[in-house]
CSV table of C-alpha atoms in Angstrom, one decimal:
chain,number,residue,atom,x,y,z
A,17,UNK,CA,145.2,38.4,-1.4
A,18,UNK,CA,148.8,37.1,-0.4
A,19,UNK,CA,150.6,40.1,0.9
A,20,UNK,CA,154.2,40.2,1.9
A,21,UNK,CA,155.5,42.5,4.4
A,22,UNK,CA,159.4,43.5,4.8
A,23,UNK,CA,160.6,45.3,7.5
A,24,UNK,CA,164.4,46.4,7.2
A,25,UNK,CA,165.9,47.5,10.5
A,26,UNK,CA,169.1,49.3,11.1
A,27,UNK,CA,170.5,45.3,11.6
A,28,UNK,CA,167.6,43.4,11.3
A,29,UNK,CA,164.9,41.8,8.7
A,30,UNK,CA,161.5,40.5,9.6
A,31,UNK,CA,159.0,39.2,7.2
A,32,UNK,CA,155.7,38.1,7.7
A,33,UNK,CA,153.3,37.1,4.5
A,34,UNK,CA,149.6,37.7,5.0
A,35,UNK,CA,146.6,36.5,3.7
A,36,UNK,CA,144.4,39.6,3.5
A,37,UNK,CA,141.5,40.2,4.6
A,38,UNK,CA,141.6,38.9,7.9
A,39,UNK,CA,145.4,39.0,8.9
A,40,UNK,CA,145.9,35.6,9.2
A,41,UNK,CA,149.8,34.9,9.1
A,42,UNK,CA,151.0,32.5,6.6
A,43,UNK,CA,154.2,31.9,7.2
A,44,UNK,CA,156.9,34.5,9.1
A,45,UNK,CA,161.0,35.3,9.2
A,46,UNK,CA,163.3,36.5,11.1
A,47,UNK,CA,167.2,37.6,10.6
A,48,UNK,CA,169.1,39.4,13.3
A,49,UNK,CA,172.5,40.8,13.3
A,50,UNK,CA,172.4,41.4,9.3
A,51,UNK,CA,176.1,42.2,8.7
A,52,UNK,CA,177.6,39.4,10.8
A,53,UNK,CA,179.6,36.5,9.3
A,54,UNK,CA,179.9,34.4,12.7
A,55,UNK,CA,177.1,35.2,14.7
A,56,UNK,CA,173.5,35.8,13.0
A,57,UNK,CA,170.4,34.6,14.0
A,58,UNK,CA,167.6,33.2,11.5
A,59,UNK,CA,164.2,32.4,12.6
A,60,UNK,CA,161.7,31.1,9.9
A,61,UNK,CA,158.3,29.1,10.5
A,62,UNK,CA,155.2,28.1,8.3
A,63,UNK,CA,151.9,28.7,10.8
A,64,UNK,CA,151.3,25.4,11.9
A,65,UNK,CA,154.6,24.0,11.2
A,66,UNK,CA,157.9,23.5,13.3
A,67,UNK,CA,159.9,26.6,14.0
A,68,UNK,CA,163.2,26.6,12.4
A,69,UNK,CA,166.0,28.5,14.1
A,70,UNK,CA,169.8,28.8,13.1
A,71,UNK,CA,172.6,30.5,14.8
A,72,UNK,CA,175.9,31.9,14.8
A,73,UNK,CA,175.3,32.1,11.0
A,74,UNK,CA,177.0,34.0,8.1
A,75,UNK,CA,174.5,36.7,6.9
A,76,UNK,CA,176.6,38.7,5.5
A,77,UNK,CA,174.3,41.2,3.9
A,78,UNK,CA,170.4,42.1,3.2
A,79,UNK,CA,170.3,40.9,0.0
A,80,UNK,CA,171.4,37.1,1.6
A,81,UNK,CA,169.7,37.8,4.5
A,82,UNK,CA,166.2,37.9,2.2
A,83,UNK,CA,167.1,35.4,-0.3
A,84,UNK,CA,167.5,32.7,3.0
A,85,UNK,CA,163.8,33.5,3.6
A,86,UNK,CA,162.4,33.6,0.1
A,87,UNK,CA,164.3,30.0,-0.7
A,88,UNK,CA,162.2,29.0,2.5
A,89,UNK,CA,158.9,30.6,1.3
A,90,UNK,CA,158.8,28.7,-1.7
A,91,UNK,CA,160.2,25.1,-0.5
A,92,UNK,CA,158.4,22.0,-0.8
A,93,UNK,CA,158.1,21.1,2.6
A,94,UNK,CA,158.4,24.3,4.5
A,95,UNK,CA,156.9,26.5,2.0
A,96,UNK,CA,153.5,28.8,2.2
A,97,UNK,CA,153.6,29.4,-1.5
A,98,UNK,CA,154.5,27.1,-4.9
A,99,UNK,CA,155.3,30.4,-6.6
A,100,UNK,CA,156.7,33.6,-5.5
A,101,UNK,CA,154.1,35.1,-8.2
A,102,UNK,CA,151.3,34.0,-5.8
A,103,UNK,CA,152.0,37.1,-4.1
A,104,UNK,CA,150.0,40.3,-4.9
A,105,UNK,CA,151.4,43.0,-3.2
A,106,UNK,CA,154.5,43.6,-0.9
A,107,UNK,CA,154.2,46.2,2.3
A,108,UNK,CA,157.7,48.2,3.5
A,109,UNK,CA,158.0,50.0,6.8
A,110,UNK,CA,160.0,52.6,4.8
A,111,UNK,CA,161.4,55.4,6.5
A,112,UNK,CA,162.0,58.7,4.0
A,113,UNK,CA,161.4,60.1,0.9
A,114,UNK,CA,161.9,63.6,-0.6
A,115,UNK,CA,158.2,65.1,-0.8
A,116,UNK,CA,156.4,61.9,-0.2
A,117,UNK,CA,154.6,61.3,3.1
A,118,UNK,CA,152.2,58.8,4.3
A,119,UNK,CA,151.7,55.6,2.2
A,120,UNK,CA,152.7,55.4,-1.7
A,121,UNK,CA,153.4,53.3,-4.6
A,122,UNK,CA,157.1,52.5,-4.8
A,123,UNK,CA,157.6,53.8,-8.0
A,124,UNK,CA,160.6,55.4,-10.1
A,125,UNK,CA,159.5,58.8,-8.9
A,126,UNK,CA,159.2,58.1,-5.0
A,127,UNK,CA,162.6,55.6,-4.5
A,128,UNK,CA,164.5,59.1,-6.7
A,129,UNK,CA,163.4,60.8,-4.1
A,130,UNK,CA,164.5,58.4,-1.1
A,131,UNK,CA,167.9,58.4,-3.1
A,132,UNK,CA,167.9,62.2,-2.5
A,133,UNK,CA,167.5,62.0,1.4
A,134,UNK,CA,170.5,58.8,1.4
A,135,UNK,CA,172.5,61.7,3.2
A,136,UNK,CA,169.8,61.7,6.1
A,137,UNK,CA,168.5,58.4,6.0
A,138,UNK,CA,171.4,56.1,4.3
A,139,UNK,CA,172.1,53.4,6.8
A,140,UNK,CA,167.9,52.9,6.7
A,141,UNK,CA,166.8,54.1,2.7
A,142,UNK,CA,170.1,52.0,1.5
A,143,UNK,CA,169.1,48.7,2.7
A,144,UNK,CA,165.4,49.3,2.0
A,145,UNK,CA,166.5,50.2,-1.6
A,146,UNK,CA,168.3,46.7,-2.0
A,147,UNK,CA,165.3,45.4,-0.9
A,148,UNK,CA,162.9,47.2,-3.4
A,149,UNK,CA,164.7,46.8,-6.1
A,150,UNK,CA,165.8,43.0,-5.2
A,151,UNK,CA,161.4,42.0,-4.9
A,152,UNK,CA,161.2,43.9,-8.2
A,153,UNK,CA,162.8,41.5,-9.9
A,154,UNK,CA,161.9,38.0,-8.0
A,155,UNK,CA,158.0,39.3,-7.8
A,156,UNK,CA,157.6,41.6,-10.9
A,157,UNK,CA,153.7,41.6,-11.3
A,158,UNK,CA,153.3,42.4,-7.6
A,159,UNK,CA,152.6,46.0,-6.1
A,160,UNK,CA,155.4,47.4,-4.0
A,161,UNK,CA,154.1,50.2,-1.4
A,162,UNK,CA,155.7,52.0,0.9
A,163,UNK,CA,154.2,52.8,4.2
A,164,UNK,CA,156.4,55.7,5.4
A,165,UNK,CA,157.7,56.2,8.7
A,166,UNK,CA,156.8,60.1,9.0
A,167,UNK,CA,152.8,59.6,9.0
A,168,UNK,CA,152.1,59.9,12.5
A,169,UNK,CA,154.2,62.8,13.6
A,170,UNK,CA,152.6,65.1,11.4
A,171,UNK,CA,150.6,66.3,14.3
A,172,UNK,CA,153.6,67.1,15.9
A,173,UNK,CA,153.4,71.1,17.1
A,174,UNK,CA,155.5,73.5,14.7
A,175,UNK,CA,157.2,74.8,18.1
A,176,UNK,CA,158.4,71.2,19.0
A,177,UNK,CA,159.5,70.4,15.5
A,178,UNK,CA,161.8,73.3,15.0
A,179,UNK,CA,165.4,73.6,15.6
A,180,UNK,CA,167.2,77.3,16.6
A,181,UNK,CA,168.4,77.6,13.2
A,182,UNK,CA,168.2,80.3,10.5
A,183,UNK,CA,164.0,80.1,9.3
A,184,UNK,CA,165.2,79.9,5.8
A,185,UNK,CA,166.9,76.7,6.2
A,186,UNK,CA,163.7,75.9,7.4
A,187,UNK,CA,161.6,77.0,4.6
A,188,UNK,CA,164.2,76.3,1.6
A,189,UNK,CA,165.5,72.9,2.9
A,190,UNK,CA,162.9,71.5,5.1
A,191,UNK,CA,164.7,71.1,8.0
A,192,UNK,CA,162.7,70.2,10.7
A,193,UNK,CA,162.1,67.1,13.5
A,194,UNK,CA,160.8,64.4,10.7
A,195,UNK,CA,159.7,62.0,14.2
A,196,UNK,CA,160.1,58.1,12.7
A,197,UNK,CA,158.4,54.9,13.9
A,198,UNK,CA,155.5,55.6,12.8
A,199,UNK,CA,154.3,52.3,12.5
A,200,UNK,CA,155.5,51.2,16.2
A,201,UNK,CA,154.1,54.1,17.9
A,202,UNK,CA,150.9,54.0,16.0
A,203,UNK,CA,150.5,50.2,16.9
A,204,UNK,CA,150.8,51.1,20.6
A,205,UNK,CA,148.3,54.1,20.4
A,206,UNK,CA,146.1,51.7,18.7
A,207,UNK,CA,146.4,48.8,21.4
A,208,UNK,CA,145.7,51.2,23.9
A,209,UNK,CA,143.2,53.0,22.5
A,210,UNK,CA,141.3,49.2,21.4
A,211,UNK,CA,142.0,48.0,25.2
A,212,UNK,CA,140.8,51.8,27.2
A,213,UNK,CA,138.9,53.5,24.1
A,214,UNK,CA,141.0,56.2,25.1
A,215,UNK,CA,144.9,56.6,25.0
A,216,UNK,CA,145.3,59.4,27.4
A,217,UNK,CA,148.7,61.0,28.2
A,218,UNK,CA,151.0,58.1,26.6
A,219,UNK,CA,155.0,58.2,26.4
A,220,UNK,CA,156.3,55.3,24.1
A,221,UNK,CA,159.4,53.7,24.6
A,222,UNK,CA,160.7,52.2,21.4
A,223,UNK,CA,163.9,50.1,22.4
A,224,UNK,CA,166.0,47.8,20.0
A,225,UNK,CA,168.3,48.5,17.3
A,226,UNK,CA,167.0,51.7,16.6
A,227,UNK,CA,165.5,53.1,19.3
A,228,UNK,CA,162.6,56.3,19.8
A,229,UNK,CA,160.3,57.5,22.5
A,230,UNK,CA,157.2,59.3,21.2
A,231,UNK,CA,154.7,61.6,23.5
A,232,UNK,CA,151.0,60.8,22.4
A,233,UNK,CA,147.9,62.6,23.6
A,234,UNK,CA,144.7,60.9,22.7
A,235,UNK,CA,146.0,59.2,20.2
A,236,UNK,CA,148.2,61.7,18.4
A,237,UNK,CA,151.6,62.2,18.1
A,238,UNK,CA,153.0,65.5,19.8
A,239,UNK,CA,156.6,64.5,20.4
A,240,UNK,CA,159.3,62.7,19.2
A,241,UNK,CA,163.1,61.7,20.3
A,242,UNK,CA,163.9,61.3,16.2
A,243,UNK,CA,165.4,64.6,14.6
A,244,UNK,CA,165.6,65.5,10.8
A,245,UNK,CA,167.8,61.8,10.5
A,246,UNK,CA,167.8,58.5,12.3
A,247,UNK,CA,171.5,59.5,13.7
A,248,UNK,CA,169.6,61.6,16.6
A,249,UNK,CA,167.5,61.3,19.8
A,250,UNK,CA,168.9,58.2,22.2
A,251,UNK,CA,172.0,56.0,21.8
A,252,UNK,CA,171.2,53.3,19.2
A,253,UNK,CA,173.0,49.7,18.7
A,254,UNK,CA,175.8,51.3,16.3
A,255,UNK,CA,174.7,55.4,16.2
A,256,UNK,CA,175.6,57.8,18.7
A,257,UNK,CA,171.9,59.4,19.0
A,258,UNK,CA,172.2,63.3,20.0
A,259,UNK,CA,175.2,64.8,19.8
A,260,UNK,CA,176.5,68.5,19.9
A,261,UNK,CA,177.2,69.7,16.1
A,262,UNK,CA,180.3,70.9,16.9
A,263,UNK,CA,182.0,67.4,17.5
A,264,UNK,CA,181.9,67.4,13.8
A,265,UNK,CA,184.3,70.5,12.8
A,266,UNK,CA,186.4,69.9,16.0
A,267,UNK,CA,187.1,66.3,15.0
A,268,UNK,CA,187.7,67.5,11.1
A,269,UNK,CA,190.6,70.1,12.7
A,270,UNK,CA,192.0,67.2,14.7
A,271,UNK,CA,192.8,65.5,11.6
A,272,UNK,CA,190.2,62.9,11.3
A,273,UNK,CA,188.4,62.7,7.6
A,274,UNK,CA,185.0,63.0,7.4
A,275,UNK,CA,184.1,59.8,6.2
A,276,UNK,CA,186.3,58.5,9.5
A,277,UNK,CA,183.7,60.6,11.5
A,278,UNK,CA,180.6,59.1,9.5
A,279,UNK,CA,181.8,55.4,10.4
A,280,UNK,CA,182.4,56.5,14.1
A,281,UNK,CA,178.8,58.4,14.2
A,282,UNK,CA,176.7,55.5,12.3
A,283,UNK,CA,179.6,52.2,12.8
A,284,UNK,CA,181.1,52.6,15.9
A,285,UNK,CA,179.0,54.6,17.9
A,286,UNK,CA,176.0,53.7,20.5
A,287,UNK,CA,176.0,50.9,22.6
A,288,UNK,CA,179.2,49.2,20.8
A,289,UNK,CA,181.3,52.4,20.8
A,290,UNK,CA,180.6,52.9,24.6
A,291,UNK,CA,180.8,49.5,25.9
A,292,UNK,CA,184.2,48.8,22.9
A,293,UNK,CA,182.1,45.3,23.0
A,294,UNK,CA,179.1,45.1,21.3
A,295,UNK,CA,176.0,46.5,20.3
A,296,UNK,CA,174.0,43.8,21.5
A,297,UNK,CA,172.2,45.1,25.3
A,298,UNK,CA,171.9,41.1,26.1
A,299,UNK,CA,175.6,41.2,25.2
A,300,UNK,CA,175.8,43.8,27.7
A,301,UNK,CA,173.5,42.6,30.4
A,302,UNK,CA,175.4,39.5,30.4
A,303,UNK,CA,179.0,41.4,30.4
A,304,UNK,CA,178.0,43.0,33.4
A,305,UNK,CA,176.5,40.6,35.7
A,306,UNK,CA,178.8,37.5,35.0
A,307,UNK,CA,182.3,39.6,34.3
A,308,UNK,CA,181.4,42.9,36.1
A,309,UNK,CA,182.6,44.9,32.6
A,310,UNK,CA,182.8,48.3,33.7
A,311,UNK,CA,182.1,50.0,30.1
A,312,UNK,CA,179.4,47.3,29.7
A,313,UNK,CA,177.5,48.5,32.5
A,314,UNK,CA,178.7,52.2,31.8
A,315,UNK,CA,177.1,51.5,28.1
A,316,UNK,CA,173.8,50.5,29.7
A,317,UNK,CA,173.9,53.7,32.4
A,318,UNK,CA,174.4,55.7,29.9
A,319,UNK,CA,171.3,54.2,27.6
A,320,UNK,CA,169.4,54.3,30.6
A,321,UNK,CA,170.0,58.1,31.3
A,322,UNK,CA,169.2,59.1,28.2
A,323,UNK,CA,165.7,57.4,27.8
A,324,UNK,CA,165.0,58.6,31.8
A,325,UNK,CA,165.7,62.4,30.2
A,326,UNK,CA,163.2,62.0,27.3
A,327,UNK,CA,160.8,60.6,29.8
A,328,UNK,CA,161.2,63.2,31.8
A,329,UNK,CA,160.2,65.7,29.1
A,330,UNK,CA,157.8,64.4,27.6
A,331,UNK,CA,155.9,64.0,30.9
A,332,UNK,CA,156.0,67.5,31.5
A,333,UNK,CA,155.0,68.7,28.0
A,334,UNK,CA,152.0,66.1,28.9
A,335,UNK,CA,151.2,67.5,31.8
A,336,UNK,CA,150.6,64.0,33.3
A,337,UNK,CA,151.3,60.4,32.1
A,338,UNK,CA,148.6,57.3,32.4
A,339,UNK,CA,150.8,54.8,30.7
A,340,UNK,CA,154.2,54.2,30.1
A,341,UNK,CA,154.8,51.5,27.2
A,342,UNK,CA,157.9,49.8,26.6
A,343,UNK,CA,158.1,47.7,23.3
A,344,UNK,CA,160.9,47.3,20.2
A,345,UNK,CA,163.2,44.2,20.9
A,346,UNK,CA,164.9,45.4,24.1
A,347,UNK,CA,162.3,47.1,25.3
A,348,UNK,CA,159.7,43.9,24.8
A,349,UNK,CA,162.7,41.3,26.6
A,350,UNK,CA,165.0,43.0,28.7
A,351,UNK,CA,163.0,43.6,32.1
A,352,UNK,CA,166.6,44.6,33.5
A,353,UNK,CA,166.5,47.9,31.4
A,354,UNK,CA,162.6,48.0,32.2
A,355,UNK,CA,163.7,48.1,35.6
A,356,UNK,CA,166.2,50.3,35.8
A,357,UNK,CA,164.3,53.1,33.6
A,358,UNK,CA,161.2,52.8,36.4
A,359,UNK,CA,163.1,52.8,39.1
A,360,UNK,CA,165.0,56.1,37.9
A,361,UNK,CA,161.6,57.5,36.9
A,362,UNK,CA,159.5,56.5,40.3
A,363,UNK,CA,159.2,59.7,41.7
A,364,UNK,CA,156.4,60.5,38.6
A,365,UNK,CA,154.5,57.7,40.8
A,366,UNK,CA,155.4,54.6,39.2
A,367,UNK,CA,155.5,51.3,40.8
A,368,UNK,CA,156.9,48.6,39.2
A,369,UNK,CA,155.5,45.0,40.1
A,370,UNK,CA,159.2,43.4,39.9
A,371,UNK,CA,158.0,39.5,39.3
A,372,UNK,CA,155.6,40.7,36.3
A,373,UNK,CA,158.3,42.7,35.4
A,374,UNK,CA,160.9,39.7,34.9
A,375,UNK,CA,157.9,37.1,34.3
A,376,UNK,CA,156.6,38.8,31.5
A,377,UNK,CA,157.0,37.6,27.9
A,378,UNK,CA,154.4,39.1,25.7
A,379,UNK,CA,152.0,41.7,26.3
A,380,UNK,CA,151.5,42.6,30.1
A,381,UNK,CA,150.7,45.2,32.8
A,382,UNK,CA,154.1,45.4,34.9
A,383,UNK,CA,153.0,48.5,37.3
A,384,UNK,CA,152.0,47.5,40.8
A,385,UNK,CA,149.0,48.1,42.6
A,386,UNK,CA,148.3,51.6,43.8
A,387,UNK,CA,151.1,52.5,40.9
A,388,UNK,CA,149.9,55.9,39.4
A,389,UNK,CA,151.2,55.1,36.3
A,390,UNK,CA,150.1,51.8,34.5
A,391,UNK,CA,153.2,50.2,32.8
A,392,UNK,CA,152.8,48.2,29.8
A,393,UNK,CA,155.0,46.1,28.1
A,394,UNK,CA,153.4,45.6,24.4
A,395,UNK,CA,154.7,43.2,22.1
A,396,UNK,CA,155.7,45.1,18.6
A,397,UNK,CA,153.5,44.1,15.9
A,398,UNK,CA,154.7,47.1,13.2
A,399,UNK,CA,154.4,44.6,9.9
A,400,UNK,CA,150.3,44.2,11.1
A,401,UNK,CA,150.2,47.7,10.3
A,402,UNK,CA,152.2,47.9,7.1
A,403,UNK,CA,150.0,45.1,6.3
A,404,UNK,CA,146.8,46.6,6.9
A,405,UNK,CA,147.7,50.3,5.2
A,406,UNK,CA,149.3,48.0,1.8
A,407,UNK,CA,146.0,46.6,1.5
A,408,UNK,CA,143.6,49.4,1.7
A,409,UNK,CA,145.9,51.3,-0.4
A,410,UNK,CA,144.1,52.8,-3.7
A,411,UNK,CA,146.3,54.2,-6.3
């Protein structure tokens, strides 16, 4: 079977096509910075062919963003496929849906109710919906699924899922901790559990555009940094992460509008509306070390605090921690923030082996000898799970 996977980040598309059983990659893709019309970066390469890489490109949306890697999947000399019909199903990491959980055909029913939770979930269901609907009509005989990003926090404790607000709210509205990257976390738990055959007391560090940390006991999820929307939990490229409520009505008395605050909260907010630079943390790193920009650095600090706080709590809800994994794009290539965050944190007993630390490029142990923590770096691989679950879905 020929199985496409799209993954559609916050500013990001990746794409891999499969050929399934067996999850051998065909051909893969890569667009960062979807939004830009200087300054994105394509990746795109056939397995066993040269790598092709463009930058400071105009990508100005996800719709152009996927069309640049369809007109590659389909070209005579760089191609996997003749025909975009070739492919059977296609596999999205997609985040939320109204009453629809877990892994499901995308049909009329379940993208109505994504629709209905665009208030919670627009600058994530939006883009995935261009995307669905987009495949729908350039692959119509092939089975869309949705692999949604709430499946492995359901094991998530009631008392750790519930905000101090009214119970009814709860009850009529659903209002609750949702917990997303599912299919990040889960590929960590899994790598762990494949390398130790047991995952222990795990906190995940999810750093890149959109960024989580997840507490996982033996394999299950029993904490999450994500609240009821992707707006919460820590600073993200462009979001503001948690943030008192009260911001909101203070702001609206001020004289702002409300849709000026949605732009500042989900546009301006995060790493770019802290550092006033950009949302980019190699952007950043390099701000600060060759120009010694004071909000640059102040931006990382204050990403820094922030995943050192979650850290901190998930350790003790734990009880313990026997490995601390960072993946996600910053957390996979930036052993400055690796750093930082483990030097903040060595008082749990971490030692960080500072040449593997800055050496590393794919999977490693970073942690030093005699470290009572083991540190992992563990290099994403969420689309091999999409993958996986779109095949051995059954209607």
């Amino acid at each position: 079977m020929k199985l496409l996977v799209c993954n559609v980040g916050s500013t990001s598309l990746k794409f891999k096509l499969f050929a399934m059983p067996g999850d051998f990659v065909m051909s893969e893709g890569k667009v960062e910075r979807v939004g830009s019309l200087t300054d994105a970066i394509f990746h795109y390469q056939k397995t066993g062919a040269e790598k092709i890489h463009k930058e400071n490109i105009s990508v100005p949306s996800y719709t152009a963003g996927i069309q640049m890697f369809l007109n590659l999947l389909v070209d005579s000399e760089q191609g996997a496929l003749k025909d975009l019909a070739e492919i059977e199903r296609i596999g999205f990491k997609t985040v939320l849906s109204k009453n629809h959980y877990g892994v499901h055909e995308l049909t009329d029913e379940v993208l109505d109710g994504m629709e209905q939770y665009n208030s919670i979930a627009g600058s994530h269901n939006v883009p995935y919906l261009t995307a669905i609907r987009l495949f729908r009509d350039v692959a119509p005989n092939a089975k869309l699924i949705g692999v949604f990003e709430t499946h492995f926090h359901q094991t998530i404790p009631l008392e750790r899922k519930l905000y101090g607000i009214p119970y009814d709210w709860y009850e009529t509205y659903g209002i609750q901790k949702m917990g997303y990257h599912s299919a990040s976390h889960s590929f960590v738990a899994q790598t762990l559990e494949d390398i130790f055959e047991n995952t222990g007391k795990t906190i995940s560090c999810h750093l890149g555009g959109s960024c989580s940390i997840c507490a996982i006991d033996n394999g299950k999820s029993v904490d999450n940094s994500w609240g009821i929307s992707l707006q919460s939990g820590l600073p993200h490229s462009n979001r503001t992460g948690d943030l008192d409520p009260f911001v909101i009505p203070f702001l609206l008395k001020e004289g702002l509008s409300l849709e000026e605050i949605t732009e500042g909260l989900t546009k301006r907010g995060g790493l770019l509306g802290i550092s006033g630079l950009s949302n980019d943390v190699r952007d950043l790193e390099y701000a600060e070390e060759e120009n010694n920009d004071a909000r640059a650095k102040l931006a990382l600090d204050v990403f820094v605090t922030n995943i050192v706080r979650y850290i901190g709590a998930y350790y003790a809800e734990l009880g313990g921690l026997d490995h601390l994994v960072f993946t996600g794009g910053i957390g996979e290539h930036s052993g400055h923030i690796r750093e930082k965050v483990c030097k903040a944190i060595e008082h749990l007993g971490i030692k960080l082996n500072r040449p593997a630390n800055y050496a590393c490029r794919k999977n490693a142990i970073i942690s030093a000898a005699g470290s009572k923590v083991m540190v992992h770096v563990i290099a994403q691989n969420e689309e091999l799970i999409v993958a996986r679950k779109t095949f051995d879905f059954e209607n």
